[in-house]
mmCIF file of C-alpha atoms and ligand atoms in Angstrom:
data_model
loop_
_atom_site.group_PDB
_atom_site.id
_atom_site.type_symbol
_atom_site.label_atom_id
_atom_site.label_comp_id
_atom_site.label_asym_id
_atom_site.label_seq_id
_atom_site.Cartn_x
_atom_site.Cartn_y
_atom_site.Cartn_z
ATOM 1 C CA UNK X 274 -10.928 16.482 25.410
ATOM 2 C CA UNK X 275 -11.575 15.545 21.777
ATOM 3 C CA UNK X 276 -10.034 12.317 20.384
ATOM 4 C CA UNK X 277 -10.353 10.583 17.031
ATOM 5 C CA UNK X 278 -8.759 7.369 15.744
ATOM 6 C CA UNK X 279 -8.209 6.566 12.082
ATOM 7 C CA UNK X 280 -7.135 3.410 10.265
ATOM 8 C CA UNK X 281 -5.298 3.326 6.925
ATOM 9 C CA UNK X 282 -4.943 -0.150 5.370
ATOM 10 C CA UNK X 283 -1.985 -1.935 3.802
ATOM 11 C CA UNK X 284 -1.836 -1.946 0.002
ATOM 12 C CA UNK X 285 -0.341 -3.929 -2.877
ATOM 13 C CA UNK X 286 1.367 -1.603 -5.359
ATOM 14 C CA UNK X 287 1.804 -2.538 -9.053
ATOM 15 C CA UNK X 288 -0.791 -5.331 -8.676
ATOM 16 C CA UNK X 289 1.412 -7.510 -10.938
ATOM 17 C CA UNK X 290 0.504 -5.961 -14.302
ATOM 18 C CA UNK X 291 0.251 -2.249 -13.500
ATOM 19 C CA UNK X 292 3.680 -0.926 -12.581
ATOM 20 C CA UNK X 293 3.028 2.361 -10.725
ATOM 21 C CA UNK X 294 -0.579 2.535 -12.007
ATOM 22 C CA UNK X 295 -2.570 -0.245 -10.318
ATOM 23 C CA UNK X 296 -2.925 -0.792 -6.581
ATOM 24 C CA UNK X 297 -5.125 -2.828 -4.249
ATOM 25 C CA UNK X 298 -6.302 -2.125 -0.710
ATOM 26 C CA UNK X 299 -6.139 -5.039 1.738
ATOM 27 C CA UNK X 300 -8.592 -6.274 4.367
ATOM 28 C CA UNK X 301 -6.716 -8.856 6.390
ATOM 29 C CA UNK X 302 -8.618 -11.578 8.155
ATOM 30 C CA UNK X 303 -6.111 -12.512 10.818
ATOM 31 C CA UNK X 304 -4.050 -9.476 11.913
ATOM 32 C CA UNK X 305 -4.219 -5.671 11.858
ATOM 33 C CA UNK X 306 -2.481 -4.737 8.627
ATOM 34 C CA UNK X 307 -2.524 -0.973 8.454
ATOM 35 C CA UNK X 308 -1.474 1.962 10.605
ATOM 36 C CA UNK X 309 -3.747 3.430 13.256
ATOM 37 C CA UNK X 310 -3.410 7.043 14.319
ATOM 38 C CA UNK X 311 -4.958 8.629 17.387
ATOM 39 C CA UNK X 312 -5.291 12.421 17.270
ATOM 40 C CA UNK X 313 -6.299 14.388 20.356
ATOM 41 C CA UNK X 314 -6.101 17.891 21.762
ATOM 42 C CA UNK X 315 -4.675 16.654 25.043
ATOM 43 C CA UNK X 316 -1.836 18.931 26.176
ATOM 44 C CA UNK X 317 1.090 19.034 26.010
ATOM 45 C CA UNK X 318 0.955 18.353 22.283
ATOM 46 C CA UNK X 319 3.429 15.866 20.834
ATOM 47 C CA UNK X 320 4.038 12.622 19.008
ATOM 48 C CA UNK X 321 4.660 9.072 20.094
ATOM 49 C CA UNK X 322 4.702 5.699 18.359
ATOM 50 C CA UNK X 323 3.664 2.271 19.534
ATOM 51 C CA UNK X 324 3.038 -1.104 17.881
ATOM 52 C CA UNK X 325 5.148 -3.972 16.535
ATOM 53 C CA UNK X 326 7.093 -1.907 14.001
ATOM 54 C CA UNK X 327 7.474 1.370 15.937
ATOM 55 C CA UNK X 328 11.066 0.435 16.760
ATOM 56 C CA UNK X 329 12.071 1.038 13.124
ATOM 57 C CA UNK X 330 10.674 4.559 12.789
ATOM 58 C CA UNK X 331 13.100 7.429 12.235
ATOM 59 C CA UNK X 332 13.511 10.206 14.783
ATOM 60 C CA UNK X 333 10.897 12.913 15.051
ATOM 61 C CA UNK X 334 12.459 15.308 12.577
ATOM 62 C CA UNK X 335 12.206 12.750 9.745
ATOM 63 C CA UNK X 336 9.046 11.106 10.932
ATOM 64 C CA UNK X 337 6.294 10.964 8.327
ATOM 65 C CA UNK X 338 3.456 11.741 10.728
ATOM 66 C CA UNK X 339 5.181 14.925 11.840
ATOM 67 C CA UNK X 340 6.263 16.081 8.373
ATOM 68 C CA UNK X 341 2.821 15.248 6.949
ATOM 69 C CA UNK X 342 1.056 17.131 9.773
ATOM 70 C CA UNK X 343 3.292 20.145 9.083
ATOM 71 C CA UNK X 344 2.381 19.883 5.381
ATOM 72 C CA UNK X 345 -1.351 19.783 6.237
ATOM 73 C CA UNK X 346 -0.999 22.776 8.593
ATOM 74 C CA UNK X 347 0.682 24.829 5.856
ATOM 75 C CA UNK X 348 -2.231 24.041 3.505
ATOM 76 C CA UNK X 349 -4.716 25.003 6.219
ATOM 77 C CA UNK X 350 -3.041 28.393 6.603
ATOM 78 C CA UNK X 351 -2.380 29.012 2.883
ATOM 79 C CA UNK X 352 -5.675 27.800 1.411
ATOM 80 C CA UNK X 353 -8.202 28.130 4.236
ATOM 81 C CA UNK X 354 -6.555 30.990 6.188
ATOM 82 C CA UNK X 355 -7.133 28.929 9.309
ATOM 83 C CA UNK X 356 -4.632 28.638 12.158
ATOM 84 C CA UNK X 357 -3.923 25.021 13.149
ATOM 85 C CA UNK X 358 -4.157 24.035 16.791
ATOM 86 C CA UNK X 359 -1.505 22.072 18.652
ATOM 87 C CA UNK X 360 -2.416 18.393 18.621
ATOM 88 C CA UNK X 361 -1.227 15.129 20.052
ATOM 89 C CA UNK X 362 -0.488 12.156 17.762
ATOM 90 C CA UNK X 363 -0.052 8.517 18.695
ATOM 91 C CA UNK X 364 0.851 6.264 15.778
ATOM 92 C CA UNK X 365 0.286 2.534 16.087
ATOM 93 C CA UNK X 366 2.829 1.320 13.553
ATOM 94 C CA UNK X 367 1.430 -2.027 12.491
ATOM 95 C CA UNK X 368 3.115 -2.123 9.082
ATOM 96 C CA UNK X 369 6.763 -2.990 8.606
ATOM 97 C CA UNK X 370 8.873 -0.269 6.992
ATOM 98 C CA UNK X 371 10.319 -1.089 3.564
ATOM 99 C CA UNK X 372 7.957 -4.048 3.249
ATOM 100 C CA UNK X 373 6.168 -3.430 -0.054
ATOM 101 C CA UNK X 374 2.868 -3.140 1.817
ATOM 102 C CA UNK X 375 2.607 0.618 1.440
ATOM 103 C CA UNK X 376 3.898 1.385 4.924
ATOM 104 C CA UNK X 377 4.882 5.002 4.259
ATOM 105 C CA UNK X 378 1.658 5.647 2.323
ATOM 106 C CA UNK X 379 -0.299 4.265 5.252
ATOM 107 C CA UNK X 380 1.287 6.740 7.700
ATOM 108 C CA UNK X 381 0.892 9.645 5.255
ATOM 109 C CA UNK X 382 -2.746 8.862 4.465
ATOM 110 C CA UNK X 383 -3.601 8.287 8.145
ATOM 111 C CA UNK X 384 -2.219 11.745 8.982
ATOM 112 C CA UNK X 385 -3.818 13.675 6.098
ATOM 113 C CA UNK X 386 -7.134 11.842 6.333
ATOM 114 C CA UNK X 387 -7.128 12.078 10.150
ATOM 115 C CA UNK X 388 -6.405 15.804 10.208
ATOM 116 C CA UNK X 389 -9.011 16.438 7.529
ATOM 117 C CA UNK X 390 -11.538 14.625 9.741
ATOM 118 C CA UNK X 391 -10.369 16.591 12.761
ATOM 119 C CA UNK X 392 -10.983 19.926 11.033
ATOM 120 C CA UNK X 393 -14.323 18.681 9.594
ATOM 121 C CA UNK X 394 -13.277 18.166 5.975
ATOM 122 C CA UNK X 395 -11.811 21.475 4.790
ATOM 123 C CA UNK X 396 -10.205 19.625 1.853
ATOM 124 C CA UNK X 397 -11.526 17.275 -0.835
ATOM 125 C CA UNK X 398 -10.508 13.615 -1.362
ATOM 126 C CA UNK X 399 -8.782 14.742 -4.532
ATOM 127 C CA UNK X 400 -6.615 17.255 -2.680
ATOM 128 C CA UNK X 401 -5.732 14.646 -0.050
ATOM 129 C CA UNK X 402 -4.837 12.194 -2.809
ATOM 130 C CA UNK X 403 -2.586 14.625 -4.650
ATOM 131 C CA UNK X 404 -0.808 15.679 -1.459
ATOM 132 C CA UNK X 405 -0.384 12.052 -0.318
ATOM 133 C CA UNK X 406 1.295 11.253 -3.636
ATOM 134 C CA UNK X 407 3.540 14.328 -3.396
ATOM 135 C CA UNK X 408 4.671 13.459 0.130
ATOM 136 C CA UNK X 409 5.135 9.787 -0.843
ATOM 137 C CA UNK X 410 7.188 10.999 -3.817
ATOM 138 C CA UNK X 411 9.540 13.075 -1.701
ATOM 139 C CA UNK X 412 9.939 10.102 0.617
ATOM 140 C CA UNK X 413 10.573 7.408 -2.020
ATOM 141 C CA UNK X 414 12.192 9.496 -4.755
ATOM 142 C CA UNK X 415 9.375 9.342 -7.324
ATOM 143 C CA UNK X 416 5.676 10.137 -7.443
ATOM 144 C CA UNK X 417 3.537 7.045 -7.806
ATOM 145 C CA UNK X 418 -0.071 6.711 -6.688
ATOM 146 C CA UNK X 419 -0.424 2.933 -6.533
ATOM 147 C CA UNK X 420 -0.171 2.791 -2.720
ATOM 148 C CA UNK X 421 -1.684 6.109 -1.610
ATOM 149 C CA UNK X 422 -4.739 5.847 -3.900
ATOM 150 C CA UNK X 423 -6.017 2.436 -2.733
ATOM 151 C CA UNK X 424 -5.055 3.275 0.850
ATOM 152 C CA UNK X 425 -7.179 6.434 0.825
ATOM 153 C CA UNK X 426 -10.024 5.263 -1.409
ATOM 154 C CA UNK X 427 -10.084 1.461 -0.966
ATOM 155 C CA UNK X 428 -10.606 -1.155 -3.686
ATOM 156 C CA UNK X 429 -8.478 -1.822 -6.737
ATOM 157 C CA UNK X 430 -7.530 1.541 -8.228
ATOM 158 C CA UNK X 431 -6.209 2.301 -11.706
ATOM 159 C CA UNK X 432 -4.373 5.609 -11.803
ATOM 160 C CA UNK X 433 -3.889 7.983 -14.713
ATOM 161 C CA UNK X 434 -2.033 10.781 -12.985
ATOM 162 C CA UNK X 435 -2.125 13.086 -16.016
ATOM 163 C CA UNK X 436 -5.869 13.517 -15.440
ATOM 164 C CA UNK X 437 -7.297 15.925 -12.910
ATOM 165 C CA UNK X 438 -9.372 13.122 -11.403
ATOM 166 C CA UNK X 439 -6.735 10.370 -11.620
ATOM 167 C CA UNK X 440 -8.340 7.280 -10.054
ATOM 168 C CA UNK X 441 -10.746 4.720 -11.457
ATOM 169 C CA UNK X 442 -12.000 1.877 -9.256
ATOM 170 C CA UNK X 443 -11.766 -1.498 -11.025
ATOM 171 C CA UNK X 444 -14.298 -4.196 -10.109
ATOM 172 C CA UNK X 445 -12.303 -7.177 -8.816
ATOM 173 C CA UNK X 446 -13.540 -10.692 -7.937
ATOM 174 C CA UNK X 447 -14.680 -10.773 -4.329
ATOM 175 C CA UNK X 448 -14.398 -14.553 -3.999
ATOM 176 C CA UNK X 449 -10.598 -14.500 -4.411
ATOM 177 C CA UNK X 450 -8.168 -14.448 -1.472
ATOM 178 C CA UNK X 451 -4.643 -13.094 -1.122
ATOM 179 C CA UNK X 452 -1.947 -15.161 0.602
ATOM 180 C CA UNK X 453 0.559 -12.664 1.968
ATOM 181 C CA UNK X 454 4.045 -13.261 3.305
ATOM 182 C CA UNK X 455 6.453 -10.685 4.757
ATOM 183 C CA UNK X 456 9.948 -12.201 5.050
ATOM 184 C CA UNK X 457 11.317 -9.565 7.478
ATOM 185 C CA UNK X 458 13.976 -8.071 5.307
ATOM 186 C CA UNK X 459 13.888 -4.362 4.438
ATOM 187 C CA UNK X 460 13.909 -3.099 0.852
ATOM 188 C CA UNK X 461 13.378 0.609 0.361
ATOM 189 C CA UNK X 462 11.302 1.622 -2.643
ATOM 190 C CA UNK X 463 14.162 3.923 -3.638
ATOM 191 C CA UNK X 464 16.655 1.030 -3.819
ATOM 192 C CA UNK X 465 14.185 -1.271 -5.609
ATOM 193 C CA UNK X 466 13.609 1.444 -8.217
ATOM 194 C CA UNK X 467 17.314 2.107 -8.600
ATOM 195 C CA UNK X 468 17.887 -1.411 -9.997
ATOM 196 C CA UNK X 469 15.307 -0.935 -12.760
ATOM 197 C CA UNK X 470 16.398 0.169 -16.225
ATOM 198 C CA UNK X 471 15.590 3.709 -17.384
ATOM 199 C CA UNK X 472 13.876 2.407 -20.524
ATOM 200 C CA UNK X 473 11.949 -0.706 -21.532
ATOM 201 C CA UNK X 474 12.122 -2.182 -25.010
ATOM 202 C CA UNK X 475 9.207 -2.179 -27.437
ATOM 203 C CA UNK X 476 8.377 -5.908 -27.182
ATOM 204 C CA UNK X 477 8.178 -5.751 -23.376
ATOM 205 C CA UNK X 478 6.091 -2.580 -23.577
ATOM 206 C CA UNK X 479 3.621 -4.239 -25.941
ATOM 207 C CA UNK X 480 3.338 -7.270 -23.640
ATOM 208 C CA UNK X 481 2.865 -5.091 -20.540
ATOM 209 C CA UNK X 482 0.227 -2.844 -22.025
ATOM 210 C CA UNK X 483 -1.624 -5.829 -23.523
ATOM 211 C CA UNK X 484 -1.742 -7.587 -20.157
ATOM 212 C CA UNK X 485 -2.859 -4.499 -18.240
ATOM 213 C CA UNK X 486 -5.543 -3.618 -20.776
ATOM 214 C CA UNK X 487 -6.708 -7.250 -21.000
ATOM 215 C CA UNK X 488 -6.812 -7.604 -17.218
ATOM 216 C CA UNK X 489 -8.884 -4.430 -16.768
ATOM 217 C CA UNK X 490 -11.284 -5.412 -19.567
ATOM 218 C CA UNK X 491 -11.668 -8.922 -18.074
ATOM 219 C CA UNK X 492 -12.478 -7.442 -14.647
ATOM 220 C CA UNK X 493 -15.278 -5.370 -16.183
ATOM 221 C CA UNK X 494 -16.490 -8.385 -18.190
ATOM 222 C CA UNK X 495 -16.382 -10.530 -15.016
ATOM 223 C CA UNK X 496 -14.162 -13.022 -16.874
ATOM 224 C CA UNK X 497 -12.154 -14.327 -13.932
ATOM 225 C CA UNK X 498 -10.075 -16.977 -15.685
ATOM 226 C CA UNK X 499 -8.972 -14.559 -18.405
ATOM 227 C CA UNK X 500 -8.132 -11.901 -15.802
ATOM 228 C CA UNK X 501 -6.058 -14.387 -13.792
ATOM 229 C CA UNK X 502 -4.270 -15.709 -16.890
ATOM 230 C CA UNK X 503 -3.097 -12.192 -17.658
ATOM 231 C CA UNK X 504 -1.711 -11.469 -14.171
ATOM 232 C CA UNK X 505 1.948 -11.983 -15.084
ATOM 233 C CA UNK X 506 5.015 -9.783 -15.101
ATOM 234 C CA UNK X 507 8.259 -10.620 -16.943
ATOM 235 C CA UNK X 508 9.663 -7.106 -16.880
ATOM 236 C CA UNK X 509 9.898 -5.663 -13.363
ATOM 237 C CA UNK X 510 9.723 -8.728 -11.112
ATOM 238 C CA UNK X 511 12.651 -10.655 -12.674
ATOM 239 C CA UNK X 512 14.912 -7.693 -11.885
ATOM 240 C CA UNK X 513 13.677 -7.235 -8.333
ATOM 241 C CA UNK X 514 13.262 -10.826 -7.174
ATOM 242 C CA UNK X 515 17.034 -11.192 -6.805
ATOM 243 C CA UNK X 516 16.667 -8.974 -3.704
ATOM 244 C CA UNK X 517 14.527 -11.656 -2.029
ATOM 245 C CA UNK X 518 16.328 -14.844 -1.037
ATOM 246 C CA UNK X 519 14.526 -18.003 -2.220
ATOM 247 C CA UNK X 520 11.856 -16.108 -4.189
ATOM 248 C CA UNK X 521 11.828 -18.777 -6.961
ATOM 249 C CA UNK X 522 11.566 -21.602 -4.430
ATOM 250 C CA UNK X 523 8.607 -19.854 -2.772
ATOM 251 C CA UNK X 524 6.879 -19.376 -6.129
ATOM 252 C CA UNK X 525 7.194 -23.079 -7.000
ATOM 253 C CA UNK X 526 5.851 -24.054 -3.579
ATOM 254 C CA UNK X 527 2.965 -21.591 -3.808
ATOM 255 C CA UNK X 528 1.905 -22.874 -7.218
ATOM 256 C CA UNK X 529 2.247 -26.525 -6.139
ATOM 257 C CA UNK X 530 -0.158 -25.718 -3.311
ATOM 258 C CA UNK X 531 -2.825 -24.096 -5.444
ATOM 259 C CA UNK X 532 -1.750 -20.458 -5.898
ATOM 260 C CA UNK X 533 -3.134 -18.988 -9.124
ATOM 261 C CA UNK X 534 -0.566 -16.172 -9.288
ATOM 262 C CA UNK X 535 2.629 -15.262 -7.444
ATOM 263 C CA UNK X 536 4.366 -11.899 -7.366
ATOM 264 C CA UNK X 537 5.983 -9.183 -5.303
ATOM 265 C CA UNK X 538 3.748 -6.758 -3.480
ATOM 266 C CA UNK X 539 4.922 -3.331 -4.623
ATOM 267 C CA UNK X 540 8.690 -3.248 -4.562
ATOM 268 C CA UNK X 541 8.870 -6.192 -2.117
ATOM 269 C CA UNK X 542 10.052 -8.012 -0.093
ATOM 270 C CA UNK X 543 6.454 -8.989 0.718
ATOM 271 C CA UNK X 544 5.200 -11.620 -1.738
ATOM 272 C CA UNK X 545 1.580 -12.404 -2.429
ATOM 273 C CA UNK X 546 -0.370 -15.102 -4.211
ATOM 274 C CA UNK X 547 -3.967 -15.032 -5.363
ATOM 275 C CA UNK X 548 -5.907 -18.141 -4.326
ATOM 276 C CA UNK X 549 -9.315 -19.582 -5.093
ATOM 277 C CA UNK X 550 -10.446 -19.918 -1.457
ATOM 278 C CA UNK X 551 -9.506 -18.924 2.074
ATOM 279 C CA UNK X 552 -8.104 -22.308 3.129
ATOM 280 C CA UNK X 553 -5.791 -22.475 0.108
ATOM 281 C CA UNK X 554 -4.591 -18.939 0.831
ATOM 282 C CA UNK X 555 -3.909 -19.888 4.441
ATOM 283 C CA UNK X 556 -1.924 -23.008 3.427
ATOM 284 C CA UNK X 557 0.027 -21.146 0.757
ATOM 285 C CA UNK X 558 0.926 -18.198 3.015
ATOM 286 C CA UNK X 559 2.040 -20.527 5.808
ATOM 287 C CA UNK X 560 4.170 -22.685 3.512
ATOM 288 C CA UNK X 561 5.919 -19.819 1.744
ATOM 289 C CA UNK X 562 6.734 -18.192 5.077
ATOM 290 C CA UNK X 563 8.846 -21.259 5.931
ATOM 291 C CA UNK X 564 10.884 -20.621 2.790
ATOM 292 C CA UNK X 565 11.033 -16.819 2.820
ATOM 293 C CA UNK X 566 11.317 -15.958 6.516
ATOM 294 C CA UNK X 567 14.559 -14.219 7.470
ATOM 295 C CA UNK X 568 13.721 -12.568 10.793
ATOM 296 C CA UNK X 569 11.649 -12.687 13.958
ATOM 297 C CA UNK X 570 9.100 -10.172 12.607
ATOM 298 C CA UNK X 571 8.310 -12.250 9.506
ATOM 299 C CA UNK X 572 4.610 -13.064 9.194
ATOM 300 C CA UNK X 573 1.994 -14.514 6.899
ATOM 301 C CA UNK X 574 -1.674 -13.652 6.633
ATOM 302 C CA UNK X 575 -4.734 -13.918 4.429
ATOM 303 C CA UNK X 576 -6.607 -10.957 2.988
ATOM 304 C CA UNK X 577 -9.421 -9.952 0.698
ATOM 305 C CA UNK X 578 -9.921 -6.664 -1.112
ATOM 306 C CA UNK X 579 -10.794 -3.785 1.230
ATOM 307 C CA UNK X 580 -13.325 -1.538 -0.448
ATOM 308 C CA UNK X 581 -13.399 1.182 2.196
ATOM 309 C CA UNK X 582 -9.859 2.564 2.429
ATOM 310 C CA UNK X 583 -8.934 5.043 5.173
ATOM 311 C CA UNK X 584 -11.611 5.428 7.827
ATOM 312 C CA UNK X 585 -12.518 6.593 11.288
ATOM 313 C CA UNK X 586 -12.547 3.834 13.887
HETATM 314 N N1 HSE U 186 5.017 1.232 -7.754
HETATM 315 C C1 HSE U 186 5.981 1.288 -6.692
HETATM 316 C C2 HSE U 186 7.213 0.502 -7.123
HETATM 317 C C3 HSE U 186 5.366 0.707 -5.451
HETATM 318 O O1 HSE U 186 7.053 -0.659 -7.491
HETATM 319 O O2 HSE U 186 8.305 1.030 -7.079
HETATM 320 C C4 HSE U 186 6.260 0.694 -4.244
HETATM 321 O O3 HSE U 186 5.644 -0.067 -3.200
#
C-alpha cells in the first residue's frame, strides 16, 4: 500500500496593506495551524475527515477535498491523457472554517499539491497555483490569490494576477512574530466581501497604493521601522471590523501591550498583531483572546513566517 501525507499551512490574506494582492504563510510555534491530508491507495476508496474543525465541514458532495480531487482528475485526463486511480483521502481539518486563516485554500492546496506528488509531478507549480485560485474563486465568489499563493509557495507573496507568472516573494523581517487570535465566530469571505463598496475614492486609492509600494520597497531595503509604520489600513478594515465584537477594545489592548500593528487576517474574524519578540506576541495573543473569544473553539497562538509552504510530511 502506498501512503503520502501533506501539510498546507494557514495564511494571512491582505497582509494589512495589500487587499487581495499580498499574503503571508504562517509557521505556528504552539499548535498545528494548517490542514493535513493523507492520500493512500487502500481500498475501498473514499473520504473521511478528522481533527478539531472536521465537525464544520459540509457533506461530501460540497466538500472541497472531493471537488478539488475531481478537478485534478479531469486535468489529468484532459492534459496528460492519464486515467486517475481510485484513492483514499483522510483530511485532518486543523483550521477553522470562515476564520480568515485561509481554511478553504489550505484544503484546496493540500489536495492539488498532494495529488501532484502522488502522480510524481505531472503539473507545474504555476498550474497548481492557477487552479487553486480558480477553485478558491468558485468557493468564495471571487478569484484572489492572497491565500492560495502563500499556502502553496510559502513566504510573503505579492501577486499580480495579470502576469503569467503572478507571484513575487517579498523578503520580510525574520525577527518579527505574529500574535494570532481566532475568536470562534464564523465569517465567510463571501459575506465579508459583500459589505465592501464596489468602488474606492481617489484619495483612499492614493493612500493604499502609497502604503503598499512603500511597504514593499522598505522590505527590500531592510528598513523595518519604515515598513512597520506603513502597515495600516483605513479602507477595508473599518468596514469589516464591525463584524467582530470588541475589535476596537482588542486593538487598544494589543497596542498597550507592545503590538506594533493590529489588523484582521484576511476577511476575519481572526485578528493578528505584529510584535517585536516572541514573549510580547505570546502576551498580546493571550490578552486579546480574553476580549475577543466568543466560543469554545477560540484560540490564540504565536507564529513566524513560514518560507516553505505546502509540503510532504
Ligand atoms: N483577500 C481576501 C479578502 C482574503 O479579504 O476578501 C480572504 O481571506
